[in-house]
Short mmCIF file of C-alpha atoms in Angstrom, two decimals:
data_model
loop_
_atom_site.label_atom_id
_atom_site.label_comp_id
_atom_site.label_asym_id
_atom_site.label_seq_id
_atom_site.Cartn_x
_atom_site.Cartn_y
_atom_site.Cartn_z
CA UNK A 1 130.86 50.16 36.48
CA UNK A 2 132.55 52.96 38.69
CA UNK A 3 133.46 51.04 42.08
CA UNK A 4 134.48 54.36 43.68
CA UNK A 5 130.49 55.31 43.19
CA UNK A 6 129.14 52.02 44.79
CA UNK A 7 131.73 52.60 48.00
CA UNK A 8 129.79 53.19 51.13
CA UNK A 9 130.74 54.72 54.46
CA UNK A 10 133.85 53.17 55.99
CA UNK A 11 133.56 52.20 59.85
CA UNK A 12 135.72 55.52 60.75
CA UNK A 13 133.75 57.67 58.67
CA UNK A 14 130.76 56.32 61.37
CA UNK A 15 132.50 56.32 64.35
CA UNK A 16 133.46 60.27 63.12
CA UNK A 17 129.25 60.84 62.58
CA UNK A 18 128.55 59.05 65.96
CA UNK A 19 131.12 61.33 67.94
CA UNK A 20 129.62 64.55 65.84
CA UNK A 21 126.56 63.65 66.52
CA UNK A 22 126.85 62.87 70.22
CA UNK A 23 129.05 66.06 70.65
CA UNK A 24 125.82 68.16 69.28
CA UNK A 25 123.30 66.33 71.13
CA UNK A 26 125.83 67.03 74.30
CA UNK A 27 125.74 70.57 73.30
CA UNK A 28 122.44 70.90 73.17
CA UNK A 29 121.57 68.96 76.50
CA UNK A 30 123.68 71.47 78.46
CA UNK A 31 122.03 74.81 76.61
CA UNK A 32 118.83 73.00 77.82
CA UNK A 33 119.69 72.71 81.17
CA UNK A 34 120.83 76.10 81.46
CA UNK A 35 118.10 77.49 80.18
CA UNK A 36 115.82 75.13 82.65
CA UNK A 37 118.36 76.35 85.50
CA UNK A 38 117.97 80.12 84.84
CA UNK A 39 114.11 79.68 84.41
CA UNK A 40 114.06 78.43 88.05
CA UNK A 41 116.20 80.48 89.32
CA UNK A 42 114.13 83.43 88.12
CA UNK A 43 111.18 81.85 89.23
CA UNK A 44 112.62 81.50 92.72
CA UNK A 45 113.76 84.68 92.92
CA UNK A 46 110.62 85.86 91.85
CA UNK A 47 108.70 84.10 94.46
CA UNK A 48 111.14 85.40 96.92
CA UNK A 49 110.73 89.25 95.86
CA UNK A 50 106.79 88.94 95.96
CA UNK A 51 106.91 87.25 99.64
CA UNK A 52 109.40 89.87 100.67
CA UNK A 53 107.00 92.64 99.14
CA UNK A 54 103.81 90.74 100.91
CA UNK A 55 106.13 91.47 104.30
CA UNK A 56 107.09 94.78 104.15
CA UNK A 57 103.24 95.68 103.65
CA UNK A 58 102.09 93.29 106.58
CA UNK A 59 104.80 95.35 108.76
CA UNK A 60 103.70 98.69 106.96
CA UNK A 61 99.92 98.20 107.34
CA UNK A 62 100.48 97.36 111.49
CA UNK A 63 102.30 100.30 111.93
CA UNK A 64 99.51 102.36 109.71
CA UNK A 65 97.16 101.22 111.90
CA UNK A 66 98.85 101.61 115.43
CA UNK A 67 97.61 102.80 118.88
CA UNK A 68 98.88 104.76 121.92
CA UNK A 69 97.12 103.77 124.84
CA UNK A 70 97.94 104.72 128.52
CA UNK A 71 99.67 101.17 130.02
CA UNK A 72 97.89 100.06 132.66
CA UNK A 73 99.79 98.42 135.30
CA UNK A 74 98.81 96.09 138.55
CA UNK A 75 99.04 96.67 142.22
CA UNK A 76 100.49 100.14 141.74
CA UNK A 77 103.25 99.33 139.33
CA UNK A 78 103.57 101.31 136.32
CA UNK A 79 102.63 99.22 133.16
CA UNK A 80 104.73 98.61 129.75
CA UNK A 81 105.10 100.70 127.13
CA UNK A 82 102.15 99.24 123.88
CA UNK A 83 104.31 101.04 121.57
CA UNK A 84 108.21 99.80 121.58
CA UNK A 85 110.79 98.80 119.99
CA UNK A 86 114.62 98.20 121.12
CA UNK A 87 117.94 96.70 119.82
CA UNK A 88 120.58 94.55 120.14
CA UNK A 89 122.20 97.12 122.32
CA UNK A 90 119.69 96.67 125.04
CA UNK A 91 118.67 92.64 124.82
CA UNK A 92 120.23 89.66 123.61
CA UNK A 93 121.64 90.42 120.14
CA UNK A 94 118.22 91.02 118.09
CA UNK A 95 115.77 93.38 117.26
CA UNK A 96 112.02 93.98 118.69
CA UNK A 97 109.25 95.68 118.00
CA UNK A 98 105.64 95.45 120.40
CA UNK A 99 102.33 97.62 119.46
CA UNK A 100 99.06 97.77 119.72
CA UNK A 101 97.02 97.84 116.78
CA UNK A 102 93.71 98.67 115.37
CA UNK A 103 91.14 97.12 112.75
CA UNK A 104 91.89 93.53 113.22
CA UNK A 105 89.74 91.74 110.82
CA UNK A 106 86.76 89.97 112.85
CA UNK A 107 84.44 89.35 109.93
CA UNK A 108 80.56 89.86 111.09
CA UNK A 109 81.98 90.62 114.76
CA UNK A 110 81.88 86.26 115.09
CA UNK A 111 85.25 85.96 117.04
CA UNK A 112 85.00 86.14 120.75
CA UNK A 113 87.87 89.17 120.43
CA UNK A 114 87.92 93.08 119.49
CA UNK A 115 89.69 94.61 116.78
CA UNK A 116 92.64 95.75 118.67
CA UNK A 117 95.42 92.96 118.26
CA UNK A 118 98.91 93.27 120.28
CA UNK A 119 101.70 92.42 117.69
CA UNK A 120 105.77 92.22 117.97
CA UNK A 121 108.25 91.56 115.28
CA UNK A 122 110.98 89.79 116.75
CA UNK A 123 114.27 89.68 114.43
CA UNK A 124 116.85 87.04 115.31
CA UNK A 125 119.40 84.93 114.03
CA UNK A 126 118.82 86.04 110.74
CA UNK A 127 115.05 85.12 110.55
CA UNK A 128 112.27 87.31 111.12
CA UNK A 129 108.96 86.56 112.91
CA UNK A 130 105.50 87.96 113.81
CA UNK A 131 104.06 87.09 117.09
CA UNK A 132 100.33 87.99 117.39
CA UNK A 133 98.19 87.36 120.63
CA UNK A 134 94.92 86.13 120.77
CA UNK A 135 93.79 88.73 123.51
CA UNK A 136 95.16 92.02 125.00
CA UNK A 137 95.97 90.85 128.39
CA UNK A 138 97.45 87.22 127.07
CA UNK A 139 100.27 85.77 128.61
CA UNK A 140 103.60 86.03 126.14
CA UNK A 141 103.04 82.45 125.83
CA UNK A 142 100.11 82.28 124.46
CA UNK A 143 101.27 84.42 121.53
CA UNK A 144 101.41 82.90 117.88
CA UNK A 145 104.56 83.14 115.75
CA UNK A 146 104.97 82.86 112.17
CA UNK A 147 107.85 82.96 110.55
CA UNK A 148 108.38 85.72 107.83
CA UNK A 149 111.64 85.96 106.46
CA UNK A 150 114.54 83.33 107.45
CA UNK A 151 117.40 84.97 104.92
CA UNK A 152 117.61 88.17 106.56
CA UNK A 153 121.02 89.82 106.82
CA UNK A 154 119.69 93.00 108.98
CA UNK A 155 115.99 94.46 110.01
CA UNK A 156 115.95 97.74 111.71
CA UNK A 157 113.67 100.02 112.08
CA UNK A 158 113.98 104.07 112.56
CA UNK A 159 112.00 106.44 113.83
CA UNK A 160 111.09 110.46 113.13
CA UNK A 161 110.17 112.30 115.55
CA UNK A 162 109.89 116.60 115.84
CA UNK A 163 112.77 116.22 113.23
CA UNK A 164 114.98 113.34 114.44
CA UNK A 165 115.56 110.19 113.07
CA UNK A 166 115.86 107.79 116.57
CA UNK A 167 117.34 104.68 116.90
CA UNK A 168 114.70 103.43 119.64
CA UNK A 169 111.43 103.90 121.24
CA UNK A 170 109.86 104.06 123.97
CA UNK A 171 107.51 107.14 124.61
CA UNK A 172 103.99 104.99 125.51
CA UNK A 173 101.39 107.93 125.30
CA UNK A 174 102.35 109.40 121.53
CA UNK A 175 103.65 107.74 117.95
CA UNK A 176 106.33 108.49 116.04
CA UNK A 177 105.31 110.44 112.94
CA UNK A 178 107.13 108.11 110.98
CA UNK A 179 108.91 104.83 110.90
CA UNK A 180 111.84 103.98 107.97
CA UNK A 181 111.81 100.59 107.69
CA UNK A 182 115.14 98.50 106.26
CA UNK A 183 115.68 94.66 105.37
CA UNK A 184 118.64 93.85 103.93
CA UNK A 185 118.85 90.00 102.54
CA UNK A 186 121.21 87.84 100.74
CA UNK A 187 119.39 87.87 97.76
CA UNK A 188 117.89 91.40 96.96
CA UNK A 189 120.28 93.54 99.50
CA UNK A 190 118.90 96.75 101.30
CA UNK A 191 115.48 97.61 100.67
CA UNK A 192 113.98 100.36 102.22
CA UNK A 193 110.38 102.02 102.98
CA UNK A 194 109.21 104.99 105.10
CA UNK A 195 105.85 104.63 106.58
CA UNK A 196 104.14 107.54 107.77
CA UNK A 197 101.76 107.56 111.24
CA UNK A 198 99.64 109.43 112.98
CA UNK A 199 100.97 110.25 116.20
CA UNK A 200 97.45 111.90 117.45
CA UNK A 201 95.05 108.79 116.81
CA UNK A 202 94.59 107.52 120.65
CA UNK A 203 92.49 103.82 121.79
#
């Protein structure tokens, strides 16, 4: 009888196919999670792509749908401008934009309110908000924010006018014919659209 044949594994020979085996299951444990990690990171930065996307055509369809309307002011004062915007060179550090606009949704004309709506975007601190009031003549206070975008490196806003790209605005009896729009985040950098208007449409 052939001993050698009948031999079986020695105790290093198993400790050896332990430590293989653990070093493959090891292996294969991080591939997993890196695989798991890039999925969600994709799926984040998907989800942050399509809210940025939803944003840029909430601020595009306001501005599509803006007014000019003659201010009206009290006692004798001259009232402010429904379509402005300024920067941090004239406030406190961030950007804002104030408008009147048309075609607010009021589904079978139920809400005690028209269809004009008086908007501002208000960019600050690196977050970006809407503030909508519930009636023309609201106080400011009474305004509702929501918050758009809170990873926001820069929002500015540009706009053409008789050939001129301008920096602000203030003229409260015409639009802009145009308005470049530019976001520039930490994860997608500059992203930029041009919305056209149309200056003549009056409330």
């Amino acid at each position: 009888m052939n001993r050698e044949a009948e031999r079986g594994f020695t105790l290093v020979e198993m400790m050896l196919a332990i430590v293989i085996f653990s070093l493959l299951s090891l292996t294969a444990m991080m591939i997993f999670k890196g695989v798991l990690r890039n999925s969600e990171i994709t799926q984040r930065k998907s989800t942050q792509m399509v809210q940025l996307q939803r944003v840029l055509t909430l601020i595009e369809r306001d501005f599509t749908h803006a007014l000019t309307r003659t201010p009206a002011g009290l006692a004798g004062q001259p009232g402010i401008p429904e379509f402005m915007a300024r920067g941090a060179e004239e406030g406190d550090g961030g950007y804002r934009v104030t408008m009147i606009r048309n075609y607010w949704h009021n589904p079978g004309a139920r809400l005690p309110r028209s269809t004009l709506e008086r908007v501002e975007y208000r960019f600050q601190k690196g977050r970006l908000d809407r503030l909508s009031s519930p009636a023309l003549n609201s106080p400011p206070s009474a305004a509702r924010s929501v918050a758009l975008l809170s990873d926001v490196l820069r929002f500015q806003l540009r706009f053409y006018y008789q050939g001129e790209w301008l920096a602000a605005w203030h003229a409260s009896t015409w639009l802009p014919q145009a308005v470049e729009i530019t976001v520039e985040t930490g994860s997608f950098g500059v992203v930029r659209r041009i919305v056209p208007l149309s200056p003549e449409e009056k409330s």
